Coordinates of C-alpha atoms in Angstrom, one line a residue:
M182 CA 69.6 121.4 130.0
V183 CA 71.1 118.4 128.2
S184 CA 74.3 119.3 126.2
D185 CA 74.5 118.5 122.5
A186 CA 77.3 116.0 123.2
A187 CA 75.2 114.2 125.9
A188 CA 72.2 114.1 123.6
D189 CA 74.4 112.6 120.8
A190 CA 75.7 110.0 123.2
A191 CA 72.2 109.1 124.3
D192 CA 71.1 108.8 120.7
L193 CA 74.1 106.6 119.9
R194 CA 73.3 104.4 122.9
D195 CA 69.8 103.9 121.7
I196 CA 71.0 103.0 118.2
A197 CA 73.4 100.5 119.7
Q198 CA 70.6 98.5 121.3
T199 CA 69.7 97.1 117.8
A200 CA 73.1 97.6 116.0
N201 CA 73.9 94.5 113.9
A202 CA 77.7 94.6 114.0
W203 CA 78.9 91.4 115.7
P204 CA 80.6 93.2 118.7
F205 CA 77.2 94.6 119.7
E206 CA 75.6 91.2 119.3
E207 CA 78.2 89.8 121.7
A208 CA 78.0 92.7 124.1
R209 CA 74.2 92.4 124.4
K210 CA 74.8 88.8 125.7
V211 CA 77.0 90.2 128.5
V212 CA 74.3 92.9 129.3
A213 CA 71.7 90.2 129.6
R214 CA 74.0 88.1 131.8
L215 CA 74.6 90.9 134.2
Q216 CA 70.9 91.7 134.4
K217 CA 70.2 88.1 135.3
S218 CA 73.0 87.8 137.8
G219 CA 72.7 91.3 139.4
R220 CA 76.5 91.8 139.1
T221 CA 77.6 95.4 138.9
S222 CA 80.8 95.0 136.8
A223 CA 81.8 93.0 133.8
I224 CA 85.1 91.1 133.4
F225 CA 86.4 90.1 130.0
E226 CA 89.4 87.7 129.6
T227 CA 91.9 86.5 127.1
G228 CA 94.3 83.7 127.8
Y229 CA 97.9 83.3 126.7
G230 CA 100.3 80.3 126.9
P231 CA 103.8 81.8 127.6
S232 CA 105.8 78.9 126.2
G233 CA 106.3 81.0 123.1
L234 CA 106.2 84.6 121.9
P235 CA 103.0 86.6 121.2
H236 CA 101.7 86.0 117.7
I237 CA 99.1 87.3 115.3
G238 CA 96.4 85.1 117.0
T239 CA 97.2 86.8 120.3
F240 CA 96.6 90.2 118.7
G241 CA 93.4 89.0 117.1
E242 CA 91.9 87.6 120.3
V243 CA 92.7 90.7 122.4
A244 CA 91.6 93.1 119.6
R245 CA 88.2 91.3 119.1
T246 CA 87.6 91.1 122.9
S247 CA 88.4 94.8 123.2
M248 CA 85.8 95.5 120.5
V249 CA 83.1 93.6 122.4
R250 CA 84.1 95.4 125.6
R251 CA 83.8 98.8 123.9
A252 CA 80.4 97.9 122.5
F253 CA 79.3 96.9 126.0
R254 CA 80.4 100.2 127.4
L255 CA 78.2 102.1 124.8
L256 CA 75.3 99.8 125.4
T257 CA 75.4 100.5 129.2
G258 CA 76.3 104.2 128.9
D259 CA 79.6 103.4 130.5
T260 CA 77.9 103.1 133.9
I261 CA 79.1 99.6 134.5
P262 CA 82.9 99.2 135.3
T263 CA 84.7 96.8 132.9
R264 CA 88.1 95.1 133.0
L265 CA 90.0 93.1 130.4
I266 CA 92.3 90.5 132.0
A267 CA 95.2 89.2 129.9
F268 CA 95.9 85.9 131.7
S269 CA 99.2 84.1 131.4
D270 CA 99.2 80.3 132.0
D271 CA 102.8 80.6 133.2
M272 CA 102.5 77.8 135.8
D273 CA 102.3 75.2 133.0
G274 CA 105.2 72.8 132.9
L275 CA 107.8 73.2 130.2
R276 CA 107.0 70.3 127.8
K277 CA 109.8 70.8 125.3
V278 CA 112.6 73.2 124.6
P279 CA 111.6 75.8 121.9
D280 CA 113.6 75.9 118.7
N281 CA 114.1 79.7 118.8
V282 CA 116.0 80.1 122.1
P283 CA 119.6 80.1 123.1
N284 CA 121.0 77.8 125.9
K285 CA 118.9 74.9 124.9
E286 CA 120.9 72.4 126.9
M287 CA 120.3 74.5 130.1
M288 CA 116.6 74.6 129.4
A289 CA 116.5 70.8 128.8
R290 CA 117.6 70.3 132.4
H291 CA 114.4 72.0 133.6
L292 CA 111.8 70.1 131.5
G293 CA 108.6 69.6 133.4
K294 CA 109.0 72.5 135.7
P295 CA 106.6 75.5 135.7
L296 CA 107.6 78.1 133.2
T297 CA 108.2 80.5 136.0
Q298 CA 110.8 78.1 137.5
V299 CA 112.7 77.6 134.3
P300 CA 115.8 80.0 134.1
D301 CA 115.5 82.6 131.3
P302 CA 117.7 81.4 128.4
F303 CA 118.1 85.0 127.3
G304 CA 119.4 86.1 130.7
T305 CA 117.1 89.2 131.0
H306 CA 114.5 88.0 133.5
D307 CA 114.1 85.8 136.5
S308 CA 112.6 83.0 134.5
F309 CA 111.5 81.9 131.0
G310 CA 107.9 82.6 131.9
A311 CA 108.8 86.1 133.2
H312 CA 110.7 86.8 130.0
N313 CA 107.7 85.8 127.8
N314 CA 105.3 87.6 130.0
A315 CA 107.3 90.8 129.5
R316 CA 107.2 90.2 125.8
L317 CA 103.4 89.8 126.0
R318 CA 102.9 93.0 127.9
A319 CA 105.2 95.0 125.6
F320 CA 103.4 93.5 122.7
L321 CA 100.0 94.5 124.0
D322 CA 101.2 97.9 125.1
A323 CA 102.6 98.6 121.7
F324 CA 99.1 98.4 120.3
G325 CA 97.6 100.5 123.0
F326 CA 95.3 97.8 124.5
D327 CA 93.7 98.6 127.8
Y328 CA 94.1 95.4 129.9
E329 CA 95.1 94.1 133.3
F330 CA 97.9 91.5 133.3
M331 CA 97.5 88.4 135.5
S332 CA 100.0 85.6 136.1
S333 CA 98.8 82.1 136.9
T334 CA 101.8 81.5 139.2
Q335 CA 101.1 84.7 141.2
C336 CA 97.4 83.9 141.5
Y337 CA 98.1 80.3 142.7
R338 CA 100.8 81.3 145.1
A339 CA 99.0 84.4 146.5
G340 CA 96.0 82.2 147.4
R341 CA 93.7 84.0 144.9
F342 CA 92.4 80.6 143.7
D343 CA 92.4 78.8 147.1
D344 CA 88.7 78.9 147.8
T345 CA 87.8 77.6 144.3
L346 CA 90.5 75.0 144.5
R347 CA 89.1 73.7 147.8
L348 CA 85.6 73.6 146.2
M349 CA 87.0 71.6 143.3
L350 CA 88.6 69.2 145.7
E351 CA 85.2 68.8 147.3
R352 CA 83.6 68.3 143.9
Y353 CA 86.4 66.0 142.7
E354 CA 84.1 63.2 141.6
A355 CA 81.8 65.5 139.7
I356 CA 84.8 67.0 137.8
M357 CA 86.1 63.5 137.1
A358 CA 82.6 62.6 135.7
V359 CA 82.9 65.4 133.3
M360 CA 86.4 64.7 132.2
L361 CA 86.7 60.9 132.0
P362 CA 84.3 60.4 129.1
S363 CA 86.4 62.8 127.0
L364 CA 89.7 60.8 127.5
R365 CA 91.1 57.7 125.9
E366 CA 90.9 54.6 128.1
E367 CA 94.7 54.5 128.9
R368 CA 94.7 58.2 129.8
A369 CA 91.5 57.9 131.9
R370 CA 93.1 55.3 134.1
S371 CA 95.8 57.7 135.4
Y372 CA 93.9 61.1 135.0
S373 CA 93.5 63.6 137.7
P374 CA 92.5 67.2 137.4
F375 CA 95.1 68.1 140.1
L376 CA 98.8 68.2 139.2
P377 CA 101.0 68.3 142.3
I378 CA 104.3 70.2 142.2
H379 CA 107.0 67.8 143.3
P380 CA 108.3 69.1 146.6
K381 CA 111.9 67.9 145.8
T382 CA 112.3 68.3 142.0
G383 CA 109.8 71.1 141.4
I384 CA 108.3 69.3 138.4
V385 CA 104.6 69.5 137.6
M386 CA 103.6 65.9 138.1
Q387 CA 101.2 64.1 135.8
V388 CA 100.3 61.3 138.3
P389 CA 97.2 59.4 139.5
I390 CA 95.8 60.7 142.8
D391 CA 95.7 57.9 145.5
E392 CA 93.5 59.9 147.9
T393 CA 91.7 63.2 148.1
R394 CA 91.3 64.8 151.5
P395 CA 88.9 67.7 151.3
A396 CA 88.9 68.3 155.0
S397 CA 92.6 69.1 155.0
G398 CA 92.6 70.5 151.4
T399 CA 95.2 68.0 150.3
I400 CA 95.8 65.2 147.8
V401 CA 97.9 62.1 148.2
W402 CA 100.1 60.7 145.4
R403 CA 103.2 58.7 144.7
D404 CA 106.4 59.5 142.8
P405 CA 106.3 56.9 140.0
D406 CA 110.1 56.7 140.0
T407 CA 110.8 56.3 143.7
G408 CA 107.5 55.1 145.0
E409 CA 107.7 57.8 147.7
R410 CA 104.3 58.9 149.0
F411 CA 103.5 62.6 149.3
E412 CA 100.5 64.6 150.7
T413 CA 100.3 68.0 148.9
P414 CA 98.0 70.9 149.6
V415 CA 96.0 71.9 146.5
T416 CA 96.3 75.6 147.7
G417 CA 99.1 78.1 147.8
G418 CA 100.7 77.1 144.5
H419 CA 101.7 73.6 145.7
A420 CA 99.6 72.1 142.9
K421 CA 97.9 73.3 139.7
L422 CA 95.2 72.0 137.5
Q423 CA 95.0 70.4 134.2
W424 CA 94.2 73.0 131.6
K425 CA 90.5 72.4 131.0
P426 CA 89.7 72.2 134.8
D427 CA 92.1 75.2 135.2
W428 CA 90.2 77.2 132.7
A429 CA 86.9 76.5 134.5
M430 CA 88.4 77.3 137.9
R431 CA 89.7 80.6 136.6
W432 CA 86.3 81.6 135.2
V433 CA 84.8 80.9 138.6
A434 CA 87.5 82.3 140.8
L435 CA 87.9 85.5 138.8
G436 CA 84.2 85.9 137.9
I437 CA 84.8 86.0 134.2
D438 CA 81.8 87.2 132.1
Y439 CA 83.2 86.9 128.6
E440 CA 85.9 85.0 126.8
M441 CA 86.1 83.9 123.2
A442 CA 88.1 81.0 121.8
G443 CA 89.2 79.4 118.6
K444 CA 87.0 76.9 116.8
D445 CA 89.5 74.2 117.6
L446 CA 88.6 74.6 121.3
I447 CA 84.8 74.1 121.0
D448 CA 85.0 70.8 122.9
S449 CA 87.3 72.3 125.5
V450 CA 84.9 75.2 126.1
K451 CA 82.0 72.8 126.6
L452 CA 83.9 70.6 129.1
S453 CA 85.2 73.6 131.0
G454 CA 81.6 75.0 131.0
Q455 CA 80.3 71.7 132.5
I456 CA 83.0 71.9 135.2
A457 CA 82.0 75.5 136.0
R458 CA 78.4 74.4 136.4
A459 CA 79.6 71.5 138.7
L460 CA 81.0 74.4 140.9
D461 CA 77.5 76.1 140.9
A462 CA 78.7 78.8 138.5
V463 CA 77.6 80.0 135.1
P464 CA 80.3 79.8 132.3
P465 CA 81.1 83.1 130.6
E466 CA 79.6 84.3 127.4
G467 CA 81.6 84.1 124.3
F468 CA 81.9 82.6 120.8
N469 CA 84.2 80.4 118.9
Y470 CA 86.0 82.2 116.1
E471 CA 87.3 80.5 113.0
L472 CA 90.9 79.6 112.4
F473 CA 93.1 81.2 109.7
L474 CA 94.1 79.4 106.5
D475 CA 97.3 79.7 104.5
E476 CA 97.7 80.5 100.9
N477 CA 96.7 77.0 99.9
G478 CA 93.6 76.9 102.1
Q479 CA 95.2 74.8 104.8
K480 CA 94.8 75.6 108.5
I481 CA 97.7 77.6 109.9
S482 CA 99.9 75.6 112.3
K483 CA 102.7 76.9 114.5
S484 CA 104.5 73.6 114.1
K485 CA 104.2 73.8 110.3
G486 CA 105.3 77.4 110.2
N487 CA 102.8 78.1 107.4
G488 CA 101.4 81.2 109.0
L489 CA 102.0 84.9 108.7
T490 CA 103.7 86.6 111.6
I491 CA 102.5 90.0 112.9
E492 CA 106.0 91.4 112.1
Q493 CA 105.5 90.4 108.5
W494 CA 102.0 92.0 108.3
L495 CA 103.3 95.2 109.8
S496 CA 106.1 95.4 107.2
Y497 CA 103.4 95.9 104.5
G498 CA 100.3 97.2 106.3
S499 CA 99.2 99.3 109.3
P500 CA 98.1 97.9 112.7
E501 CA 94.6 99.3 111.8
S502 CA 94.5 97.1 108.6
L503 CA 95.3 94.1 110.8
A504 CA 92.6 95.1 113.2
L505 CA 90.2 95.3 110.3
F506 CA 91.2 91.8 109.2
M507 CA 90.3 90.6 112.7
Y508 CA 87.0 92.5 112.7
N509 CA 85.8 91.1 109.5
K510 CA 83.7 87.9 109.6
P511 CA 85.3 86.3 112.7
R512 CA 83.2 83.2 112.4
E513 CA 84.4 82.5 108.9
A514 CA 87.7 80.9 108.0
K515 CA 89.9 83.4 106.1
R516 CA 93.2 83.2 104.3
L517 CA 96.0 84.8 106.2
H518 CA 98.6 85.5 103.6
F519 CA 100.6 88.3 102.1
D520 CA 98.2 88.9 99.3
V521 CA 95.3 89.9 101.6
I522 CA 97.2 92.9 103.1
P523 CA 96.8 95.5 100.4
R524 CA 93.0 95.0 100.3
Q525 CA 92.8 95.4 104.1
V526 CA 94.9 98.6 103.9
D527 CA 92.7 100.1 101.2
D528 CA 89.4 99.0 102.8
Y529 CA 90.5 100.7 106.1
V530 CA 91.3 103.9 104.2
Q531 CA 87.8 103.7 102.5
F532 CA 86.0 103.0 105.8
L533 CA 87.8 105.9 107.5
D534 CA 87.1 108.2 104.6
G535 CA 83.4 107.4 104.7
Y536 CA 82.9 107.6 108.4
T537 CA 82.6 111.4 108.5
R538 CA 79.7 111.3 106.0
Q539 CA 77.7 108.7 107.9
D540 CA 74.9 108.9 110.4
G541 CA 75.0 107.3 113.9
R542 CA 73.6 103.9 112.8
Q543 CA 75.9 103.6 109.9
R544 CA 78.9 104.6 112.0
L545 CA 78.2 101.8 114.5
S546 CA 78.4 99.3 111.6
N547 CA 81.6 100.9 110.3
P548 CA 84.6 98.8 111.4
V549 CA 86.7 101.9 112.2
W550 CA 84.3 102.7 115.1
H551 CA 85.3 99.4 116.6
I552 CA 88.9 99.6 115.6
H553 CA 89.3 103.0 117.3
A554 CA 87.1 102.4 120.3
G555 CA 84.4 104.7 119.1
D556 CA 86.7 107.6 118.2
P557 CA 88.3 107.2 114.8
P558 CA 90.8 109.8 113.6
A559 CA 90.0 112.2 110.8
P560 CA 90.9 110.8 107.4
E561 CA 94.1 112.1 105.7
R562 CA 92.8 113.5 102.4
V563 CA 94.9 115.2 99.8
A564 CA 93.5 118.0 97.6
Q565 CA 94.8 119.8 94.5
A566 CA 95.7 123.5 94.9
G567 CA 92.5 125.5 95.2
A568 CA 90.2 122.5 95.5
E569 CA 87.8 122.6 98.4
T570 CA 87.6 118.8 98.9
G571 CA 90.3 116.2 98.8
T572 CA 90.6 112.4 98.4
S573 CA 92.2 109.7 100.4
V574 CA 95.1 108.0 98.7
S575 CA 94.9 104.2 98.4
L576 CA 97.7 101.7 98.7
S577 CA 96.9 100.3 95.2
M578 CA 97.4 103.8 93.8
L579 CA 100.7 104.1 95.6
L580 CA 101.8 100.7 94.3
N581 CA 101.3 101.8 90.8
L582 CA 103.0 105.1 91.5
V583 CA 106.0 103.1 92.8
A584 CA 106.0 101.0 89.6
V585 CA 105.9 103.8 87.1
A586 CA 108.2 106.1 89.1
N587 CA 110.8 103.3 89.0
S588 CA 112.0 104.4 92.4
E589 CA 112.0 103.0 95.9
D590 CA 112.9 106.3 97.4
K591 CA 110.1 107.8 99.6
A592 CA 111.3 111.3 98.8
V593 CA 110.7 110.7 95.1
L594 CA 107.2 109.5 95.7
W595 CA 106.4 112.4 98.0
G596 CA 107.6 114.7 95.2
F597 CA 104.7 113.4 93.0
L598 CA 102.2 113.7 95.9
R599 CA 103.3 117.3 96.8
R600 CA 103.2 118.4 93.1
Y601 CA 99.6 117.3 93.1
A602 CA 98.7 118.7 96.5
P603 CA 101.2 121.4 97.6
G604 CA 101.6 121.8 101.3
I605 CA 101.3 118.2 102.3
S606 CA 104.2 116.4 103.9
P607 CA 105.1 113.4 106.0
Q608 CA 104.5 115.6 109.0
T609 CA 101.0 116.7 108.0
H610 CA 100.1 113.2 106.7
P611 CA 101.9 110.6 108.8
R612 CA 99.6 107.8 107.9
L613 CA 100.1 108.5 104.2
D614 CA 103.8 108.5 104.8
A615 CA 103.6 105.1 106.4
M616 CA 101.6 103.9 103.4
V617 CA 104.3 105.1 101.1
G618 CA 106.7 102.9 103.0
Y619 CA 104.3 99.9 102.8
A620 CA 103.9 100.4 99.1
I621 CA 107.6 100.4 98.5
A622 CA 108.1 97.3 100.5
Y623 CA 105.1 95.4 99.1
F624 CA 105.9 96.4 95.5
R625 CA 109.5 95.3 95.9
D626 CA 108.7 91.9 97.4
F627 CA 105.5 90.9 95.8
V628 CA 104.1 93.1 93.1
K629 CA 107.0 93.7 90.7
P630 CA 107.9 90.0 90.4
A631 CA 104.3 89.1 89.6
K632 CA 103.7 91.7 86.9
T633 CA 102.8 90.6 83.4
Y634 CA 103.0 93.3 80.8
R635 CA 101.6 92.7 77.4
A636 CA 101.7 94.5 74.1
P637 CA 98.5 96.2 72.9
D638 CA 96.7 94.9 69.8
E639 CA 95.9 97.3 67.0
T640 CA 92.6 98.4 68.5
E641 CA 94.2 99.0 71.9
R642 CA 97.1 100.8 70.4
G643 CA 94.9 103.3 68.5
A644 CA 92.8 103.9 71.6
L645 CA 95.8 104.6 73.9
E646 CA 97.3 106.9 71.3
R647 CA 94.0 108.9 71.3
V648 CA 94.0 108.9 75.1
S649 CA 97.5 110.5 75.0
E650 CA 96.3 113.1 72.6
A651 CA 93.2 113.8 74.8
L652 CA 95.5 114.3 77.8
A653 CA 97.7 116.6 75.8
A654 CA 94.7 118.9 75.4
L655 CA 94.1 119.1 79.1
A656 CA 95.7 121.6 81.4
P657 CA 98.7 120.3 83.5
D658 CA 96.6 120.7 86.7
A659 CA 93.5 118.9 85.3
T660 CA 91.4 117.3 88.0
P661 CA 91.1 113.5 88.3
E662 CA 87.5 113.8 86.9
M663 CA 88.7 115.6 83.8
V664 CA 91.4 112.9 83.2
Q665 CA 88.9 110.1 83.8
D666 CA 86.3 111.6 81.4
A667 CA 89.0 112.1 78.7
A668 CA 89.9 108.4 78.8
L669 CA 86.2 107.3 78.9
D670 CA 85.3 109.5 76.0
V671 CA 88.0 107.8 73.9
A672 CA 86.7 104.3 74.9
R673 CA 83.1 105.3 74.0
T674 CA 84.1 105.6 70.3
V675 CA 85.5 102.0 70.2
P676 CA 82.8 99.4 69.5
R677 CA 84.7 96.8 71.6
Y678 CA 84.3 98.8 74.7
Q679 CA 80.8 100.1 74.3
N680 CA 78.2 99.1 76.8
L681 CA 74.7 100.0 75.9
N682 CA 73.3 98.3 79.0
A683 CA 75.1 100.7 81.4
K684 CA 73.0 103.1 83.5
G685 CA 72.2 106.2 81.4
A686 CA 73.7 104.8 78.2
T687 CA 72.4 105.9 74.8
P688 CA 73.4 104.9 71.3
E689 CA 74.9 108.4 71.0
R690 CA 76.7 108.2 74.3
P691 CA 77.3 104.5 75.2
G692 CA 78.6 103.3 78.5
V693 CA 82.1 101.8 78.8
S694 CA 82.7 98.2 79.7
G695 CA 85.2 97.0 82.3
E696 CA 87.3 95.4 79.5
W697 CA 88.5 98.9 78.6
W698 CA 90.1 99.5 82.0
K699 CA 91.4 95.9 82.1
A700 CA 93.3 96.5 78.8
V701 CA 94.7 99.8 80.2
Y702 CA 96.0 98.2 83.3
Q703 CA 97.4 95.2 81.6
V704 CA 99.3 97.3 79.0
L705 CA 100.4 100.2 81.3
F706 CA 100.8 98.4 84.7
G707 CA 101.2 94.7 84.0
E708 CA 98.1 93.9 86.1
D709 CA 94.4 93.2 85.5
Q710 CA 93.2 96.0 87.8
G711 CA 94.4 99.0 89.5
P712 CA 93.5 102.4 91.0
R713 CA 91.1 104.8 89.4
F714 CA 92.9 106.0 86.3
G715 CA 92.0 109.6 86.6
S716 CA 93.2 109.9 90.2
F717 CA 96.4 108.1 89.4
A718 CA 97.2 110.2 86.3
A719 CA 96.4 113.5 88.1
I720 CA 98.9 112.6 90.9
Y721 CA 101.5 111.1 88.6
G722 CA 101.2 114.1 86.2
I723 CA 99.7 114.5 82.7
A724 CA 103.1 114.7 81.0
N725 CA 104.4 111.7 82.9
T726 CA 101.2 109.6 82.1
R727 CA 101.6 110.4 78.4
A728 CA 105.3 109.3 78.6
L729 CA 104.2 106.1 80.3
I730 CA 101.7 105.4 77.4
A731 CA 104.5 106.1 74.9
R732 CA 106.9 103.7 76.6
A733 CA 104.2 101.0 76.7
L734 CA 103.4 101.4 73.0
A735 CA 107.1 101.2 72.2
G736 CA 107.5 97.9 74.1
E737 CA 109.8 99.4 76.7
L738 CA 107.8 98.3 79.7
I739 CA 107.8 94.7 78.6
A740 CA 111.6 94.9 77.9
D741 CA 112.4 96.5 81.3
H742 CA 110.4 93.9 83.2
A743 CA 112.0 91.1 81.3
R744 CA 115.5 92.4 82.3
F745 CA 114.3 92.7 85.9
M746 CA 113.1 89.1 85.9
D747 CA 116.3 87.8 84.3
A748 CA 118.4 89.6 86.9
R749 CA 116.2 88.2 89.7
K750 CA 116.6 84.6 88.5
A751 CA 120.4 85.1 88.3
S752 CA 120.7 86.4 91.8

């Protein structure tokens, strides 16, 4: 007899065959590849250049590849073993001394050497490459990624690439035929896919190859400074490859089935694919994701420093919100700036909240299924005393709570939350507690300076006074719906805000236009939009909300913000 869990898993697998979420589209390509090749395992790869520290792009590539891997596992019923290789190109030569390291003069003496032969300027590891590899692994481990780390240096030296390197030497002319048309004339005259390691200086040499000797597995070259002639094995770590041939060699030697890359590497992917075919192999499946843009719509560049670091994101949003940003529309260019963070945090909360109410097909299209490898946590809802159902608190609501509470103390904000929903705490709702911290930091650094309070006109003043009176008639523990309805009933009486085209609207009970809420948010919160008013007022408290309205009508919110901005300019 099939268990309910097994039946559910089988149903989900059937649904996955036609699921339209992009990780399933990608995973189906890997399934078809294995069916054609007859291979019995799938290997996914991401690459990393350890000349610098892991960054937000590193996270994005590993997160997205992990999503495709998880989709593949569901499609195949987890019957085909999978691996994710995080590969470090740590045998690359050190081209320049990074700006953010100590002991720059020491490092300058080792320019050109493989990163794993450059002493660690921080003094914590055997080499600069080892130091950054350790940072990469700690970075990936911190996010709980399931991966297998591989070092280029170790693979070259251990002979893991030797067979493929010998094959590349045999197919030298075919590889050159792929590469030379892509190079400038001057570069083409001296180009070789093989880079010998100088036996005396240890430098990765960019030199022409005088002779290839496939029978002995060696290349012959000359030191351009001394004219000395050397014969170097292409195996055993005595030479490495230029990066495009190296990429292709790795695909072939490791049997990579899937690897994605940025849009800026489209031509490189094509060239490496041609080289793989010249070695009688099929390039891996994959796609080219779009690059990120800064606040001005310009492409993010490490040299320009116009990007957002992962540390900055995690100061204002959860790792899950960052994973959601990476999940959404990977083939479209997106702005990666501070102002996108709150929306991603709130969207994640909304997707997680909706997951429990969805059927199998909807769940496979819900980003949280992919973010949490098919097993999302339960949403952290808060409920008023005696209420059977609760609601998930948004970051936008917390931002406004921080504003009106006039406090950056988490304990104060938790006081409002506990008064609304007794029994909750940072211990029972750790994700909510983290969001409170994000709200405080984001409000302090971005929201408060950007607020623009305005005085109400006479119509707005009269309407807000009546809202305050309507709230006074409610019980202190009124539900969010009661508060919302009270505010809406006031707006229905104001011709300016009446909307007879709204669904269900009648002349006797007109709908309410969005201009009403825009006015409320501008006068009370200094913004054009905000959280659902009823939910906010219920958590903040009826009496506190009435006091907020009174302060707005008295001009105190405008005056307080003006003093804040003056003090900020003076500091």
